[in-house]
Short mmCIF file of C-alpha atoms in Angstrom, two decimals:
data_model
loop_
_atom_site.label_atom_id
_atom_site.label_comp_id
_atom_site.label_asym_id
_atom_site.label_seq_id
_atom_site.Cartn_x
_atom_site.Cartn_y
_atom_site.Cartn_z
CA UNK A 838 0.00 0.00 0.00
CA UNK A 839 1.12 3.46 -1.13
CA UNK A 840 1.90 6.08 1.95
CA UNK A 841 -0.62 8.50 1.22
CA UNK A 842 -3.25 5.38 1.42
CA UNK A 843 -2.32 4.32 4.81
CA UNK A 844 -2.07 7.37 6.34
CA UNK A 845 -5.72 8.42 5.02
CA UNK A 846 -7.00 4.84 6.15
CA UNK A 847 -5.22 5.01 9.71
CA UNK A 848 -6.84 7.85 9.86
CA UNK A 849 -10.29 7.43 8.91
CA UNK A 850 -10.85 4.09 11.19
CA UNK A 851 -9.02 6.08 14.10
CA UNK A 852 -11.84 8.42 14.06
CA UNK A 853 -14.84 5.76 12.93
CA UNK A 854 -13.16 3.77 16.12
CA UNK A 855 -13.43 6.96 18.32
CA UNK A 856 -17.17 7.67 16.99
CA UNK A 857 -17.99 4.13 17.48
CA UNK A 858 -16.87 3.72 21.30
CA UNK A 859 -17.10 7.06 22.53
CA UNK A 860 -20.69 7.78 20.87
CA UNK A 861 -22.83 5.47 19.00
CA UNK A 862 -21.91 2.54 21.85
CA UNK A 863 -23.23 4.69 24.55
CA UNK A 864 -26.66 5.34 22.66
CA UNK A 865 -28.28 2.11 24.42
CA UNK A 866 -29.80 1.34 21.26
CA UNK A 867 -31.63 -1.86 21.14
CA UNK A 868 -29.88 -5.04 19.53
CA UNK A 869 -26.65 -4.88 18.26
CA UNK A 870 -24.40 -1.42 17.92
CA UNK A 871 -24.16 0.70 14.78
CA UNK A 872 -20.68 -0.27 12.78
CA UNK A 873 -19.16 2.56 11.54
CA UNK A 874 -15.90 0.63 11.35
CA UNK A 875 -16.86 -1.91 8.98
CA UNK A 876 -18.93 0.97 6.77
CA UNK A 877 -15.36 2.39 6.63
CA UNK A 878 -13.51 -0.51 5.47
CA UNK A 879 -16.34 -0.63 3.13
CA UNK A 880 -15.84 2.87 1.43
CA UNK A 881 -12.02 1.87 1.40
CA UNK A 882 -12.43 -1.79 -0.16
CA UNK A 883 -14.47 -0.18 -2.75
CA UNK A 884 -12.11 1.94 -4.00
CA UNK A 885 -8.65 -0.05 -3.11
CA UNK A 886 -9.77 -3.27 -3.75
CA UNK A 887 -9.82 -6.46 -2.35
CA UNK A 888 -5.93 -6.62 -0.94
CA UNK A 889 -6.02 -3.90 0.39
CA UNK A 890 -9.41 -3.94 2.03
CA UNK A 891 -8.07 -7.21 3.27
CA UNK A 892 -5.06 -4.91 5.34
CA UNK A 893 -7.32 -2.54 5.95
CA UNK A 894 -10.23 -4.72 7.48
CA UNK A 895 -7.63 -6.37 9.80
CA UNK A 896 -5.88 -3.31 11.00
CA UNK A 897 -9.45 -1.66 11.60
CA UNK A 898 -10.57 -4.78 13.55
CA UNK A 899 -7.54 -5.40 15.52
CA UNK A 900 -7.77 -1.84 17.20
CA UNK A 901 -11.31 -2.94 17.72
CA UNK A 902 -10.13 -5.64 19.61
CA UNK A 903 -7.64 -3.76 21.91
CA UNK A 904 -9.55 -0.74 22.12
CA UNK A 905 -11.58 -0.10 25.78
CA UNK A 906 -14.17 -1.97 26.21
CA UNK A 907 -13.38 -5.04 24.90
CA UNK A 908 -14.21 -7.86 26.52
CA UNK A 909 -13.08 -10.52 23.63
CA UNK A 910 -10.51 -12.45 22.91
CA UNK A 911 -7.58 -9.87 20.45
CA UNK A 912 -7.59 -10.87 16.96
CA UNK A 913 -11.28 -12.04 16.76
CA UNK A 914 -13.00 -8.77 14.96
CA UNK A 915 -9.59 -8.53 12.66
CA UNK A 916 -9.98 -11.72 11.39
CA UNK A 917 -14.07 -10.68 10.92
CA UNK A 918 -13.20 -7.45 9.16
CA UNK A 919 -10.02 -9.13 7.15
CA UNK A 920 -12.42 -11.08 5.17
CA UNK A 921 -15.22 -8.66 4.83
CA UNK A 922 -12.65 -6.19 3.59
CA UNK A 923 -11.36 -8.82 1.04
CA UNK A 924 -14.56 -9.55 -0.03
CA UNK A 925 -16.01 -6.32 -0.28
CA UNK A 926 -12.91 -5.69 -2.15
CA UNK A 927 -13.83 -7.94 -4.96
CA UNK A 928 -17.51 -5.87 -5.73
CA UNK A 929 -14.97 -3.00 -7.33
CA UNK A 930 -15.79 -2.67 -11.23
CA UNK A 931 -12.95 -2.30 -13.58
CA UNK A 932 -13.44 1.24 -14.57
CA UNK A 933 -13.72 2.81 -11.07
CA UNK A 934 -17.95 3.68 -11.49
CA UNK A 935 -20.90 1.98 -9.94
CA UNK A 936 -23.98 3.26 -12.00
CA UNK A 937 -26.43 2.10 -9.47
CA UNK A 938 -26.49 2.27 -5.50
CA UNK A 939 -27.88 -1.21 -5.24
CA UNK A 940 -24.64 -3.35 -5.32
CA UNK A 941 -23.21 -1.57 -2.87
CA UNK A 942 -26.32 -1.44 -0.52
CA UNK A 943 -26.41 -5.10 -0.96
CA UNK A 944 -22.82 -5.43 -0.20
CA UNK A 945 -23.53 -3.45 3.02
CA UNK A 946 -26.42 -6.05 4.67
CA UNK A 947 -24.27 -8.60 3.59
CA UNK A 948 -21.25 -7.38 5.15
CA UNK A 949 -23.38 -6.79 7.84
CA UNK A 950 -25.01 -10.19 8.06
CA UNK A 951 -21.77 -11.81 7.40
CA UNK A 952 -19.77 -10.13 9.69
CA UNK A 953 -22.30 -10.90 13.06
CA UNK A 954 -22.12 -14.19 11.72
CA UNK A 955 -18.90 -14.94 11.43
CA UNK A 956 -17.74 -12.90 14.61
CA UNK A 957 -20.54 -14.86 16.52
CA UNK A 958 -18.61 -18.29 14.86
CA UNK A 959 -15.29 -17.60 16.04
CA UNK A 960 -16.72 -16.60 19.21
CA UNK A 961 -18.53 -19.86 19.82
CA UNK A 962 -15.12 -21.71 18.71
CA UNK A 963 -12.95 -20.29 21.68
CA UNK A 964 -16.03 -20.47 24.09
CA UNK A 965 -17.55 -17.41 23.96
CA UNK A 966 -21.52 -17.92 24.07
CA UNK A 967 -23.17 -14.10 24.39
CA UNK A 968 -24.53 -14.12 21.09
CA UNK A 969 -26.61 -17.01 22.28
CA UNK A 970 -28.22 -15.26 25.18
CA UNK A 971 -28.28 -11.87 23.80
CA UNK A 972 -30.02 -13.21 20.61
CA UNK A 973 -28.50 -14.13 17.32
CA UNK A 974 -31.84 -13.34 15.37
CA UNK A 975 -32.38 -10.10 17.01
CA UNK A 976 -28.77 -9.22 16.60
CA UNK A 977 -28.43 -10.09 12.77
CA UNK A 978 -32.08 -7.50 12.20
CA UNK A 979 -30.67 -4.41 14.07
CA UNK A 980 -27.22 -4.74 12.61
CA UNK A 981 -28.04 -4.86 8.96
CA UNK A 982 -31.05 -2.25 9.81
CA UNK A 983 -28.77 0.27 11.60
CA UNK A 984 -25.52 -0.23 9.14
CA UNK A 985 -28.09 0.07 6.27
CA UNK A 986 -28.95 3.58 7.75
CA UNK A 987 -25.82 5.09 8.28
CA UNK A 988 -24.57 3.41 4.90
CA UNK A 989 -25.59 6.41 2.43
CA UNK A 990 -23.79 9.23 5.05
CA UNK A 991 -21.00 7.82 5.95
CA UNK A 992 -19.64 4.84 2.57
CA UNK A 993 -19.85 7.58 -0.43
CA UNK A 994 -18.02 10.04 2.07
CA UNK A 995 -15.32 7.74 2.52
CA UNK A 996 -15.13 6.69 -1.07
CA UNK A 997 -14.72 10.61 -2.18
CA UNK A 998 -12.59 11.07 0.21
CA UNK A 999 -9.98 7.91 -0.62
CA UNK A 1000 -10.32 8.78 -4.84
CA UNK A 1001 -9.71 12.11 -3.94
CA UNK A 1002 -6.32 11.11 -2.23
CA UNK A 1003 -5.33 8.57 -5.49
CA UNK A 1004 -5.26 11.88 -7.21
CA UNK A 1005 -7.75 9.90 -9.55
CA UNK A 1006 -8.51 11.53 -12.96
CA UNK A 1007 -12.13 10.05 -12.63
CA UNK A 1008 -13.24 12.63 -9.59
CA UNK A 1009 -12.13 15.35 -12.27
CA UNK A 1010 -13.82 14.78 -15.46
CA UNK A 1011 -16.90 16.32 -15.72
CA UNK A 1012 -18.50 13.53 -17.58
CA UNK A 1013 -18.35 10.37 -15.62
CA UNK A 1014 -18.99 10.10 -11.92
CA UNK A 1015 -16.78 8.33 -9.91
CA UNK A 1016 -18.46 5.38 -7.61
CA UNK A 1017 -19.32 7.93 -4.53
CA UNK A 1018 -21.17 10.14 -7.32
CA UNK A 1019 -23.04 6.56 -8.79
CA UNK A 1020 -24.09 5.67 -4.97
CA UNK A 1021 -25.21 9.11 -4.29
CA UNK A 1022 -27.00 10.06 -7.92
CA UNK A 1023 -28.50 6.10 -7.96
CA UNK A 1024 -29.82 6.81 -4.25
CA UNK A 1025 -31.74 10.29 -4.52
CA UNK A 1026 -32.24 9.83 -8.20
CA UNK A 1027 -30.22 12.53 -9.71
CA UNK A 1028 -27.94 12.07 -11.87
CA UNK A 1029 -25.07 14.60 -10.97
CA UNK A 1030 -22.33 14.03 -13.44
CA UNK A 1031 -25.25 14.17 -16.36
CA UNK A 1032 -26.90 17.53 -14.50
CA UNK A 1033 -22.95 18.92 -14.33
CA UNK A 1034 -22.13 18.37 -17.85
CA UNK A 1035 -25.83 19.53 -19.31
CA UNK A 1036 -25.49 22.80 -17.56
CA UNK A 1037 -22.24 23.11 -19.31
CA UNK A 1038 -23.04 21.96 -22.72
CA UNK A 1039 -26.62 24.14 -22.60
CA UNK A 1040 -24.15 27.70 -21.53
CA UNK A 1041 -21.79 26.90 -24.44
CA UNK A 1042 -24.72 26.80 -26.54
CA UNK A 1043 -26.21 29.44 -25.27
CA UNK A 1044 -22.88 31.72 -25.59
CA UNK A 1045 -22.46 30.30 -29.58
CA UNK A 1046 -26.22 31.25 -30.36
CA UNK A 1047 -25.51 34.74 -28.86
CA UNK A 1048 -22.18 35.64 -30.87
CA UNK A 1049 -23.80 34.04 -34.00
CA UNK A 1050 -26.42 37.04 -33.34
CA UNK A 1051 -24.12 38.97 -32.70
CA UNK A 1052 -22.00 38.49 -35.60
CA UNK A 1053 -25.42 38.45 -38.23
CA UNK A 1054 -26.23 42.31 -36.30
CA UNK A 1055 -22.92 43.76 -37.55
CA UNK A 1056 -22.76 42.44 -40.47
CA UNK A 1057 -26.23 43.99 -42.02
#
């Protein structure tokens, strides 16, 4: 991984981590707690692909594990995240775009899904039995209903964010949207990078019209 790529990731899943423990853990909220870790290893598979959403995922999930409160065994929610992160990874289209904010909403409750599963797997292999008394059903709903939520504020952020740092030529050409602009244009129904570009094209044809008029007054 390039420099300016681990510094920005370090970065964002310090702060998601912060969020996470420090705010959306204390909210009480019923069932399981809202992931903005994982949504961040999302945003960054997206864009970096699968080997690096594979680092990323297990870096993210082993300060998970060591940071205050845990109460699990270190090395459990990095091996979780490591394979979300590959996985998620492997969703990135060859050009860079996503047309439509349904694959990666998909990806998101599956991720989601997956990710209570699988840390609720390893967790009965070393002994660890909450998931059973907490609820795996109930668990599995308000994870993939409260990730799903913060999904469209928080993934296309992070994938702007992370193509803006490539230096990609994508997030500056006026015609095609990168994959933040294709969640967020899919999502509200707008297409930006369409809007951006007719705007343009309809002033250059309104300035041509106006020195052809111009051009016809001074010449009678």
């Amino acid at each position: 991984m390039r420099f300016n790529r681990i510094l920005l990731s370090v970065t964002l899943v310090v702060v998601a981590l912060v969020i996470q423990v420090t705010v959306l853990a204390r909210l009480q909220l019923p069932g399981a707690v809202p992931d903005l870790t994982l949504l961040v290893v999302l945003g960054l598979a997206f864009v970096y692909g699968h080997v690096s959403g594979a680092l990323i995922g297990f870096g993210a999930g082993l300060l998970a594990d060591l940071a205050p409160p845990a109460d699990h065994a270190a090395g459990r929610y990095a091996l979780v995240l490591c394979v979300i992160g590959y996985l998620a990874g492997l969703v990135k289209p060859e050009n860079g775009r996503l047309r439509s904010a349904t694959a990666p909403m998909l990806v998101v409750v599956a991720a989601a899904l997956g990710s209570t599963l699988l840390y609720a797997g390893v967790g009965a292999l070393v002994g660890d039995t909450a998931a059973r008394h907490v609820g795996l059903g109930g668990l599995l709903f308000t994870a993939a209903l409260y990730d799903l939520m913060l999904a469209p504020f928080v993934v296309p952020v992070i994938m702007a964010l992370a193509r803006r740092g490539e230096n990609d030529p994508l997030t500056e050409t006026s015609g095609g949207a990168d994959v933040s602009a294709g969640w967020l244009s899919s999502g509200t129904g707008l297409r930006i990078g369409e809007q951006k570009g007719g705007l343009r094209l309809r002033a250059a044809r309104s300035r041509a019209s106006k020195a052809g008029r111009i051009k016809g007054v001074k010449r009678l």
